[in-house]
mmCIF file of C-alpha atoms and ligand atoms in Angstrom:
data_model
loop_
_atom_site.group_PDB
_atom_site.id
_atom_site.type_symbol
_atom_site.label_atom_id
_atom_site.label_comp_id
_atom_site.label_asym_id
_atom_site.label_seq_id
_atom_site.Cartn_x
_atom_site.Cartn_y
_atom_site.Cartn_z
ATOM 1 C CA ALA A 1 -10.369 -28.339 0.682
ATOM 2 C CA ALA A 2 -9.025 -28.919 -2.844
ATOM 3 C CA LYS A 3 -8.596 -32.661 -2.362
ATOM 4 C CA ASP A 4 -11.823 -33.212 -0.394
ATOM 5 C CA GLY A 5 -14.032 -33.311 -3.442
ATOM 6 C CA GLY A 6 -12.070 -36.015 -5.308
ATOM 7 C CA ARG A 7 -10.877 -35.885 -8.892
ATOM 8 C CA GLY A 8 -13.414 -33.452 -10.263
ATOM 9 C CA ARG A 9 -12.512 -30.845 -7.677
ATOM 10 C CA TYR A 10 -8.808 -30.847 -8.508
ATOM 11 C CA HIS A 11 -9.374 -29.178 -11.833
ATOM 12 C CA PHE A 12 -11.297 -26.353 -10.226
ATOM 13 C CA TYR A 13 -8.478 -25.851 -7.760
ATOM 14 C CA ALA A 14 -5.853 -25.809 -10.505
ATOM 15 C CA HIS A 15 -8.005 -23.397 -12.443
ATOM 16 C CA ASP A 16 -8.360 -21.131 -9.416
ATOM 17 C CA LEU A 17 -4.599 -21.120 -8.893
ATOM 18 C CA HIS A 18 -4.124 -20.201 -12.521
ATOM 19 C CA SER A 19 -6.566 -17.316 -12.380
ATOM 20 C CA ASP A 20 -5.137 -16.155 -9.031
ATOM 21 C CA ALA A 21 -1.727 -15.803 -10.675
ATOM 22 C CA GLU A 22 -3.280 -14.042 -13.638
ATOM 23 C CA GLU A 23 -5.324 -11.780 -11.390
ATOM 24 C CA ARG A 24 -2.212 -10.956 -9.434
ATOM 25 C CA ARG A 25 -0.250 -10.109 -12.611
ATOM 26 C CA ARG A 26 -3.069 -7.821 -13.730
ATOM 27 C CA LEU A 27 -3.126 -6.117 -10.352
ATOM 28 C CA GLU A 28 0.627 -5.539 -10.608
ATOM 29 C CA ASP A 29 0.169 -3.887 -14.011
ATOM 30 C CA ASP A 30 -2.745 -1.816 -12.722
ATOM 31 C CA LEU A 31 -0.731 -0.722 -9.688
ATOM 32 C CA ARG A 32 2.125 0.341 -11.976
ATOM 33 C CA ASP A 33 -0.414 2.400 -13.987
ATOM 34 C CA ALA A 34 -1.856 3.887 -10.802
ATOM 35 C CA VAL A 35 1.622 5.013 -9.742
ATOM 36 C CA THR A 36 2.434 6.435 -13.177
ATOM 37 C CA HIS A 37 -0.887 8.251 -13.497
ATOM 38 C CA GLY A 38 -0.920 9.470 -9.915
ATOM 39 C CA SER A 39 -4.180 7.762 -9.016
ATOM 40 C CA LEU A 40 -3.202 6.670 -5.523
ATOM 41 C CA GLU A 41 -4.497 8.884 -2.734
ATOM 42 C CA LEU A 42 -3.605 9.592 0.862
ATOM 43 C CA TYR A 43 -6.383 9.681 3.423
ATOM 44 C CA TYR A 44 -5.946 11.124 6.899
ATOM 45 C CA GLN A 45 -7.294 9.727 10.144
ATOM 46 C CA PRO A 46 -7.335 12.089 13.159
ATOM 47 C CA VAL A 47 -5.261 11.188 16.220
ATOM 48 C CA VAL A 48 -6.862 12.610 19.364
ATOM 49 C CA GLN A 49 -5.229 13.463 22.701
ATOM 50 C CA THR A 50 -7.248 11.769 25.454
ATOM 51 C CA THR A 51 -6.944 14.518 28.102
ATOM 52 C CA THR A 52 -7.917 17.457 25.858
ATOM 53 C CA GLU A 53 -9.881 15.707 23.081
ATOM 54 C CA LYS A 54 -7.863 17.823 20.637
ATOM 55 C CA ILE A 55 -6.782 16.561 17.239
ATOM 56 C CA THR A 56 -2.988 16.510 17.548
ATOM 57 C CA GLY A 57 -2.320 14.897 14.220
ATOM 58 C CA PHE A 58 -3.333 12.579 11.413
ATOM 59 C CA GLU A 59 -2.131 9.203 10.226
ATOM 60 C CA ALA A 60 -1.693 9.175 6.454
ATOM 61 C CA LEU A 61 -3.202 6.023 4.919
ATOM 62 C CA LEU A 62 -2.869 5.024 1.276
ATOM 63 C CA ARG A 63 -5.998 4.513 -0.795
ATOM 64 C CA TRP A 64 -6.257 2.901 -4.229
ATOM 65 C CA ASN A 65 -9.524 3.253 -6.052
ATOM 66 C CA HIS A 66 -9.184 0.636 -8.785
ATOM 67 C CA PRO A 67 -11.093 1.408 -12.026
ATOM 68 C CA VAL A 68 -12.735 -2.055 -12.057
ATOM 69 C CA HIS A 69 -12.455 -3.559 -8.563
ATOM 70 C CA GLY A 70 -13.130 -0.354 -6.648
ATOM 71 C CA PHE A 71 -11.353 0.286 -3.382
ATOM 72 C CA ILE A 72 -8.403 -2.055 -2.695
ATOM 73 C CA SER A 73 -6.976 -2.145 0.827
ATOM 74 C CA PRO A 74 -3.340 -1.142 1.387
ATOM 75 C CA ALA A 75 -3.045 -4.386 3.378
ATOM 76 C CA LYS A 76 -3.469 -6.087 -0.025
ATOM 77 C CA PHE A 77 -1.544 -3.808 -2.405
ATOM 78 C CA ILE A 78 1.444 -2.852 -0.207
ATOM 79 C CA PRO A 79 2.745 -6.468 -0.360
ATOM 80 C CA ILE A 80 2.341 -6.371 -4.172
ATOM 81 C CA ALA A 81 4.223 -3.070 -4.231
ATOM 82 C CA GLU A 82 6.994 -4.634 -2.143
ATOM 83 C CA ASP A 83 7.308 -7.651 -4.448
ATOM 84 C CA THR A 84 7.467 -5.548 -7.604
ATOM 85 C CA GLY A 85 9.739 -2.731 -6.450
ATOM 86 C CA LEU A 86 6.885 -0.245 -6.739
ATOM 87 C CA ILE A 87 7.133 0.358 -2.981
ATOM 88 C CA GLY A 88 10.051 2.754 -3.610
ATOM 89 C CA PRO A 89 8.178 5.258 -5.794
ATOM 90 C CA ILE A 90 4.946 4.807 -3.804
ATOM 91 C CA SER A 91 6.615 5.536 -0.450
ATOM 92 C CA GLU A 92 8.510 8.498 -1.776
ATOM 93 C CA TRP A 93 5.308 9.925 -3.223
ATOM 94 C CA ALA A 94 3.445 9.293 0.073
ATOM 95 C CA LEU A 95 6.126 11.040 2.144
ATOM 96 C CA ARG A 96 6.172 14.066 -0.139
ATOM 97 C CA GLN A 97 2.390 14.272 -0.411
ATOM 98 C CA ALA A 98 1.904 13.965 3.373
ATOM 99 C CA CYS A 99 4.433 16.775 3.995
ATOM 100 C CA ASN A 100 2.803 18.994 1.367
ATOM 101 C CA ASP A 101 -0.663 18.433 2.854
ATOM 102 C CA LEU A 102 0.692 19.034 6.374
ATOM 103 C CA ALA A 103 2.100 22.394 5.274
ATOM 104 C CA GLN A 104 -1.499 23.681 4.920
ATOM 105 C CA TRP A 105 -2.540 22.664 8.439
ATOM 106 C CA PRO A 106 -2.031 24.377 11.829
ATOM 107 C CA ALA A 107 1.465 24.123 13.324
ATOM 108 C CA SER A 108 0.114 22.164 16.325
ATOM 109 C CA VAL A 109 -0.869 19.308 13.997
ATOM 110 C CA ARG A 110 1.462 16.469 13.017
ATOM 111 C CA VAL A 111 1.307 13.847 10.319
ATOM 112 C CA ALA A 112 2.320 10.198 10.693
ATOM 113 C CA VAL A 113 3.462 8.207 7.664
ATOM 114 C CA ASN A 114 3.795 4.412 7.585
ATOM 115 C CA VAL A 115 7.209 3.096 6.596
ATOM 116 C CA SER A 116 7.456 -0.567 5.610
ATOM 117 C CA ALA A 117 10.378 -2.743 6.706
ATOM 118 C CA LEU A 118 11.667 -2.768 3.141
ATOM 119 C CA GLN A 119 11.804 1.043 3.014
ATOM 120 C CA PHE A 120 13.428 1.118 6.417
ATOM 121 C CA ALA A 121 16.226 -1.054 5.036
ATOM 122 C CA ASN A 122 16.770 1.379 2.151
ATOM 123 C CA PRO A 123 19.764 3.675 2.850
ATOM 124 C CA GLY A 124 18.116 6.309 0.625
ATOM 125 C CA LEU A 125 15.278 6.879 3.132
ATOM 126 C CA PRO A 126 16.854 9.721 5.192
ATOM 127 C CA GLY A 127 17.581 11.642 1.969
ATOM 128 C CA VAL A 128 13.967 11.330 0.826
ATOM 129 C CA VAL A 129 12.686 12.427 4.255
ATOM 130 C CA THR A 130 14.987 15.474 4.353
ATOM 131 C CA SER A 131 14.005 16.475 0.845
ATOM 132 C CA ALA A 132 10.250 16.065 1.498
ATOM 133 C CA LEU A 133 10.480 18.213 4.664
ATOM 134 C CA ALA A 134 12.546 20.918 2.971
ATOM 135 C CA HIS A 135 10.332 21.063 -0.105
ATOM 136 C CA ALA A 136 7.191 21.453 2.032
ATOM 137 C CA GLY A 137 8.960 23.821 4.438
ATOM 138 C CA ILE A 138 7.875 22.041 7.616
ATOM 139 C CA GLU A 139 9.675 21.371 10.899
ATOM 140 C CA ALA A 140 11.041 17.841 11.189
ATOM 141 C CA ASP A 141 9.251 17.107 14.470
ATOM 142 C CA ARG A 142 5.866 17.560 12.780
ATOM 143 C CA LEU A 143 6.558 14.374 10.841
ATOM 144 C CA GLU A 144 6.246 11.015 12.563
ATOM 145 C CA LEU A 145 7.352 7.777 10.914
ATOM 146 C CA GLU A 146 5.445 4.628 11.886
ATOM 147 C CA ILE A 147 7.572 1.515 11.917
ATOM 148 C CA THR A 148 6.534 -2.039 12.832
ATOM 149 C CA GLU A 149 8.438 -4.613 14.824
ATOM 150 C CA SER A 150 9.261 -6.381 11.552
ATOM 151 C CA VAL A 151 12.191 -3.979 11.006
ATOM 152 C CA PHE A 152 13.948 -5.842 13.804
ATOM 153 C CA ILE A 153 13.797 -9.243 12.094
ATOM 154 C CA ASN A 154 17.092 -8.531 10.401
ATOM 155 C CA ASP A 155 18.435 -6.546 13.299
ATOM 156 C CA SER A 156 21.770 -5.339 12.095
ATOM 157 C CA GLU A 157 24.129 -2.405 12.132
ATOM 158 C CA GLY A 158 22.066 -1.043 9.249
ATOM 159 C CA THR A 159 18.974 -0.888 11.498
ATOM 160 C CA ASP A 160 20.843 1.020 14.197
ATOM 161 C CA ALA A 161 22.367 3.385 11.626
ATOM 162 C CA MET A 162 18.909 4.101 10.166
ATOM 163 C CA PHE A 163 17.518 4.965 13.614
ATOM 164 C CA ARG A 164 20.442 7.318 14.224
ATOM 165 C CA ALA A 165 20.074 8.982 10.822
ATOM 166 C CA LEU A 166 16.329 9.568 11.268
ATOM 167 C CA LYS A 167 16.726 10.918 14.805
ATOM 168 C CA ALA A 168 19.483 13.223 13.533
ATOM 169 C CA ILE A 169 16.983 14.699 11.064
ATOM 170 C CA GLY A 170 14.626 15.283 14.003
ATOM 171 C CA VAL A 171 11.568 13.330 12.878
ATOM 172 C CA ARG A 172 9.501 11.465 15.472
ATOM 173 C CA LEU A 173 9.326 7.684 15.482
ATOM 174 C CA ALA A 174 6.349 5.509 16.435
ATOM 175 C CA LEU A 175 6.319 1.752 16.963
ATOM 176 C CA ASP A 176 3.202 0.566 15.093
ATOM 177 C CA ASP A 177 0.992 -2.468 15.810
ATOM 178 C CA PHE A 178 2.837 -3.062 19.075
ATOM 179 C CA GLY A 179 2.327 -6.491 20.568
ATOM 180 C CA THR A 180 1.467 -8.332 17.347
ATOM 181 C CA GLY A 181 4.972 -9.094 16.084
ATOM 182 C CA TYR A 182 8.204 -10.305 17.559
ATOM 183 C CA SER A 183 7.723 -8.161 20.628
ATOM 184 C CA SER A 184 10.988 -7.955 22.443
ATOM 185 C CA LEU A 185 11.684 -5.392 25.114
ATOM 186 C CA GLY A 186 15.297 -5.226 23.988
ATOM 187 C CA TYR A 187 14.648 -2.947 21.076
ATOM 188 C CA LEU A 188 12.389 -0.640 23.119
ATOM 189 C CA LYS A 189 15.505 -0.015 25.157
ATOM 190 C CA LYS A 190 17.744 0.854 22.248
ATOM 191 C CA ALA A 191 15.426 2.271 19.588
ATOM 192 C CA PRO A 192 14.493 5.930 20.116
ATOM 193 C CA PHE A 193 10.698 5.731 19.792
ATOM 194 C CA ASP A 194 8.547 8.699 20.778
ATOM 195 C CA LYS A 195 5.335 6.708 20.749
ATOM 196 C CA ILE A 196 3.985 3.170 20.984
ATOM 197 C CA LYS A 197 0.833 2.399 19.006
ATOM 198 C CA ILE A 198 -1.156 -0.297 20.791
ATOM 199 C CA ASP A 199 -2.580 -2.631 18.170
ATOM 200 C CA GLN A 200 -6.334 -2.686 17.741
ATOM 201 C CA SER A 201 -6.431 -6.414 18.497
ATOM 202 C CA PHE A 202 -5.849 -5.464 22.169
ATOM 203 C CA VAL A 203 -8.544 -2.796 22.122
ATOM 204 C CA ARG A 204 -11.052 -5.131 20.483
ATOM 205 C CA GLY A 205 -12.768 -7.135 23.191
ATOM 206 C CA ALA A 206 -10.986 -5.297 26.011
ATOM 207 C CA THR A 207 -14.345 -4.268 27.448
ATOM 208 C CA GLN A 208 -15.671 -7.850 27.532
ATOM 209 C CA PRO A 209 -15.909 -9.505 30.949
ATOM 210 C CA GLY A 210 -12.853 -11.631 31.734
ATOM 211 C CA SER A 211 -10.746 -10.150 28.943
ATOM 212 C CA ARG A 212 -7.027 -9.938 29.631
ATOM 213 C CA ASN A 213 -6.579 -7.168 27.089
ATOM 214 C CA GLY A 214 -7.060 -4.391 29.638
ATOM 215 C CA ALA A 215 -4.202 -5.736 31.751
ATOM 216 C CA ILE A 216 -1.991 -5.917 28.661
ATOM 217 C CA ILE A 217 -2.859 -2.353 27.624
ATOM 218 C CA ALA A 218 -2.156 -1.115 31.184
ATOM 219 C CA SER A 219 1.270 -2.776 31.143
ATOM 220 C CA ILE A 220 2.175 -1.305 27.759
ATOM 221 C CA VAL A 221 1.136 2.143 29.009
ATOM 222 C CA SER A 222 3.247 1.911 32.160
ATOM 223 C CA LEU A 223 6.213 0.617 30.182
ATOM 224 C CA ALA A 224 5.848 3.471 27.691
ATOM 225 C CA GLU A 225 5.498 6.070 30.443
ATOM 226 C CA ALA A 226 8.596 4.773 32.212
ATOM 227 C CA LEU A 227 10.493 5.174 28.952
ATOM 228 C CA GLY A 228 9.070 8.644 28.282
ATOM 229 C CA MET A 229 6.987 7.529 25.307
ATOM 230 C CA GLU A 230 3.414 8.405 24.343
ATOM 231 C CA THR A 231 0.799 5.730 23.623
ATOM 232 C CA THR A 232 -1.906 5.667 20.961
ATOM 233 C CA ALA A 233 -4.723 3.152 21.273
ATOM 234 C CA GLU A 234 -5.588 2.081 17.715
ATOM 235 C CA GLY A 235 -8.987 1.097 16.368
ATOM 236 C CA VAL A 236 -11.176 2.488 19.161
ATOM 237 C CA GLU A 237 -14.748 2.113 17.918
ATOM 238 C CA THR A 238 -17.121 2.399 20.880
ATOM 239 C CA HIS A 239 -17.657 4.729 23.829
ATOM 240 C CA ASP A 240 -16.913 1.864 26.220
ATOM 241 C CA GLU A 241 -13.560 1.221 24.520
ATOM 242 C CA LEU A 242 -12.803 4.943 24.652
ATOM 243 C CA ASP A 243 -13.657 5.123 28.368
ATOM 244 C CA LEU A 244 -11.454 2.104 29.036
ATOM 245 C CA VAL A 245 -8.329 3.188 27.148
ATOM 246 C CA ARG A 246 -8.665 6.616 28.766
ATOM 247 C CA LEU A 247 -8.907 5.021 32.208
ATOM 248 C CA LEU A 248 -5.870 2.863 31.421
ATOM 249 C CA GLY A 249 -3.895 6.017 30.654
ATOM 250 C CA CYS A 250 -3.362 5.926 26.873
ATOM 251 C CA SER A 251 -2.266 9.429 25.897
ATOM 252 C CA HIS A 252 -3.833 9.297 22.426
ATOM 253 C CA VAL A 253 -6.694 7.552 20.646
ATOM 254 C CA GLN A 254 -7.334 6.802 17.013
ATOM 255 C CA GLY A 255 -10.421 5.094 15.670
ATOM 256 C CA TYR A 256 -13.863 5.211 14.122
ATOM 257 C CA ILE A 257 -15.255 6.505 17.463
ATOM 258 C CA TYR A 258 -13.901 9.895 16.378
ATOM 259 C CA GLU A 259 -13.366 9.699 12.649
ATOM 260 C CA ARG A 260 -12.684 7.380 9.744
ATOM 261 C CA PRO A 261 -9.776 8.274 7.454
ATOM 262 C CA LEU A 262 -10.673 11.476 5.534
ATOM 263 C CA SER A 263 -9.609 12.824 2.145
ATOM 264 C CA SER A 264 -7.123 15.701 2.458
ATOM 265 C CA GLU A 265 -9.906 18.151 1.524
ATOM 266 C CA ALA A 266 -12.187 16.726 4.214
ATOM 267 C CA ALA A 267 -9.323 16.802 6.738
ATOM 268 C CA THR A 268 -8.722 20.492 5.950
ATOM 269 C CA LYS A 269 -12.446 21.247 6.402
ATOM 270 C CA ARG A 270 -12.475 19.258 9.631
ATOM 271 C CA LEU A 271 -9.604 21.385 10.999
ATOM 272 C CA GLU A 272 -11.312 24.601 9.909
ATOM 273 C CA SER A 273 -14.296 23.650 12.064
ATOM 274 C CA GLY A 274 -11.986 23.363 15.118
ATOM 275 C CA LEU A 275 -9.454 21.097 16.749
ATOM 276 C CA VAL A 276 -11.796 19.531 19.297
ATOM 277 C CA ALA A 277 -12.798 15.994 18.339
ATOM 278 C CA ILE A 278 -16.314 14.666 18.833
ATOM 279 C CA ALA A 279 -16.874 11.027 19.672
ATOM 280 C CA HIS A 280 -19.763 9.654 17.660
ATOM 281 C CA GLY A 281 -19.416 5.887 17.827
ATOM 282 C CA PRO A 282 -22.099 3.554 19.196
ATOM 283 C CA ARG A 283 -23.217 4.084 22.758
ATOM 284 C CA ALA A 284 -25.334 0.918 22.927
ATOM 285 C CA ALA A 285 -23.411 -0.820 25.684
ATOM 286 C CA ARG A 286 -23.780 2.212 27.905
ATOM 287 C CA ALA A 287 -27.463 2.797 27.208
ATOM 288 C CA VAL A 288 -28.486 -0.577 28.667
ATOM 289 C CA ARG A 289 -26.747 0.016 31.979
HETATM 290 P P1 LIG B 1 -1.857 0.600 10.278
HETATM 291 O O1 LIG B 1 -0.687 1.479 10.054
HETATM 292 O O2 LIG B 1 -1.907 -0.154 11.566
HETATM 293 O O3 LIG B 1 -3.134 1.553 10.116
HETATM 294 C C1 LIG B 1 -4.290 1.465 10.907
HETATM 295 C C2 LIG B 1 -5.393 0.760 10.168
HETATM 296 O O4 LIG B 1 -6.532 0.653 11.034
HETATM 297 C C3 LIG B 1 -5.895 1.525 8.933
HETATM 298 O O5 LIG B 1 -6.276 0.555 7.973
HETATM 299 C C4 LIG B 1 -7.118 2.253 9.480
HETATM 300 O O6 LIG B 1 -8.041 2.635 8.476
HETATM 301 C C5 LIG B 1 -7.678 1.196 10.390
HETATM 302 N N1 LIG B 1 -8.549 1.735 11.435
HETATM 303 C C6 LIG B 1 -8.473 2.929 12.055
HETATM 304 N N2 LIG B 1 -9.421 3.063 12.994
HETATM 305 C C7 LIG B 1 -10.133 1.922 12.992
HETATM 306 C C8 LIG B 1 -11.270 1.449 13.754
HETATM 307 O O7 LIG B 1 -11.794 2.111 14.642
HETATM 308 N N3 LIG B 1 -11.701 0.194 13.470
HETATM 309 C C9 LIG B 1 -11.128 -0.585 12.501
HETATM 310 N N4 LIG B 1 -11.651 -1.791 12.299
HETATM 311 N N5 LIG B 1 -10.065 -0.177 11.770
HETATM 312 C C10 LIG B 1 -9.572 1.065 12.011
HETATM 313 P P2 LIG B 1 -5.900 0.716 6.425
HETATM 314 O O8 LIG B 1 -6.030 2.163 6.030
HETATM 315 O O9 LIG B 1 -6.685 -0.301 5.673
HETATM 316 O O10 LIG B 1 -4.360 0.360 6.371
HETATM 317 C C11 LIG B 1 -3.927 -0.954 6.637
HETATM 318 C C12 LIG B 1 -2.431 -1.029 6.759
HETATM 319 O O11 LIG B 1 -1.799 -0.742 5.497
HETATM 320 C C13 LIG B 1 -1.838 -0.016 7.736
HETATM 321 O O12 LIG B 1 -1.988 -0.469 9.065
HETATM 322 C C14 LIG B 1 -0.404 0.029 7.267
HETATM 323 O O13 LIG B 1 0.315 -1.065 7.796
HETATM 324 C C15 LIG B 1 -0.535 -0.168 5.755
HETATM 325 N N6 LIG B 1 -0.416 1.137 5.094
HETATM 326 C C16 LIG B 1 -1.350 2.106 4.889
HETATM 327 N N7 LIG B 1 -0.826 3.177 4.271
HETATM 328 C C17 LIG B 1 0.493 2.907 4.072
HETATM 329 C C18 LIG B 1 1.604 3.639 3.485
HETATM 330 O O14 LIG B 1 1.493 4.796 3.046
HETATM 331 N N8 LIG B 1 2.818 2.996 3.467
HETATM 332 C C19 LIG B 1 2.992 1.744 3.990
HETATM 333 N N9 LIG B 1 4.222 1.180 3.935
HETATM 334 N N10 LIG B 1 1.974 1.041 4.561
HETATM 335 C C20 LIG B 1 0.749 1.611 4.605
HETATM 336 MG MG1 LIG B 2 0.246 2.869 11.040
HETATM 337 MG MG1 LIG B 3 -1.242 0.083 13.397
HETATM 338 MG MG1 LIG B 4 -1.499 -2.672 10.776
#
């Protein structure tokens, strides 16, 4: 689009590039400040077991409330953190904070923490995990680490060693955003996952006539079951989507249909009111039947 408008346009484009770089540098500085001043937060989204409708755990999700720009998505600031080396301190803080918050919740509840490919390649990770668990005094199997297929890009002895080290600690492992990356069945065979998280792009539209997503979800579920793994359908927003993923046999559901990510205080209050989850997403599609 930059060249479409002829000569005059080029200057605007160059200017935009310049301010993008400047904006980015400012964001890096602000993120460094946020880490130093402890102004990042973890929010917790309930994970619900389909058969019982009980909250079996929470996924911890980073939140950055920027003093000027307001809320900035982790999808935007995690890459900045990775480029600047801030991912190390941020991830360590997130692991420790999630374990400390989990220590206040019922023993039947787990917490899942996202681990980026860069962290997964860091040999210091098992030490941080062990220390966070010990400090909070929680059992290792109450902590689940969510890993994406991107950790397999540089599949190496280091990757295998990291899987062994984490399993030796006793934490659970989940394969996040399944189906969106370099999906290969080879690593499902060798990596010791306890759960596959079915990406929300498969849930979205699955209830539309002619969609192939349902067939894909069903295949992932049967594959997971054959391998003794649980399945969480991500991003379930409507009653129809909930009915479908339940019918297709997903063992767990996560999405706005039950709850958006909550502050730790709100998550604690939510648990105090009971473990049973209540679906409150739109019912429009059903009402017109
Ligand atoms: P993810 O791990 O796949 O997390 C699920 C994302 O889906 C979250 O976005 C969550 O808020 C969103 N979500 C949940 N239910 C629904 C729904 O019903 N509809 C829709 N439209 N979205 C839903 P969020 O919180 O913006 O996080 C985005 C990504 O940032 C995460 O994707 C994860 O890859 C990354 N991330 C978040 N926290 C951390 C962290 O502590 N460490 C690392 N390394 N990455 C993180
Ligand atoms: Mg995740
Ligand atoms: Mg995901
Ligand atoms: Mg994602």
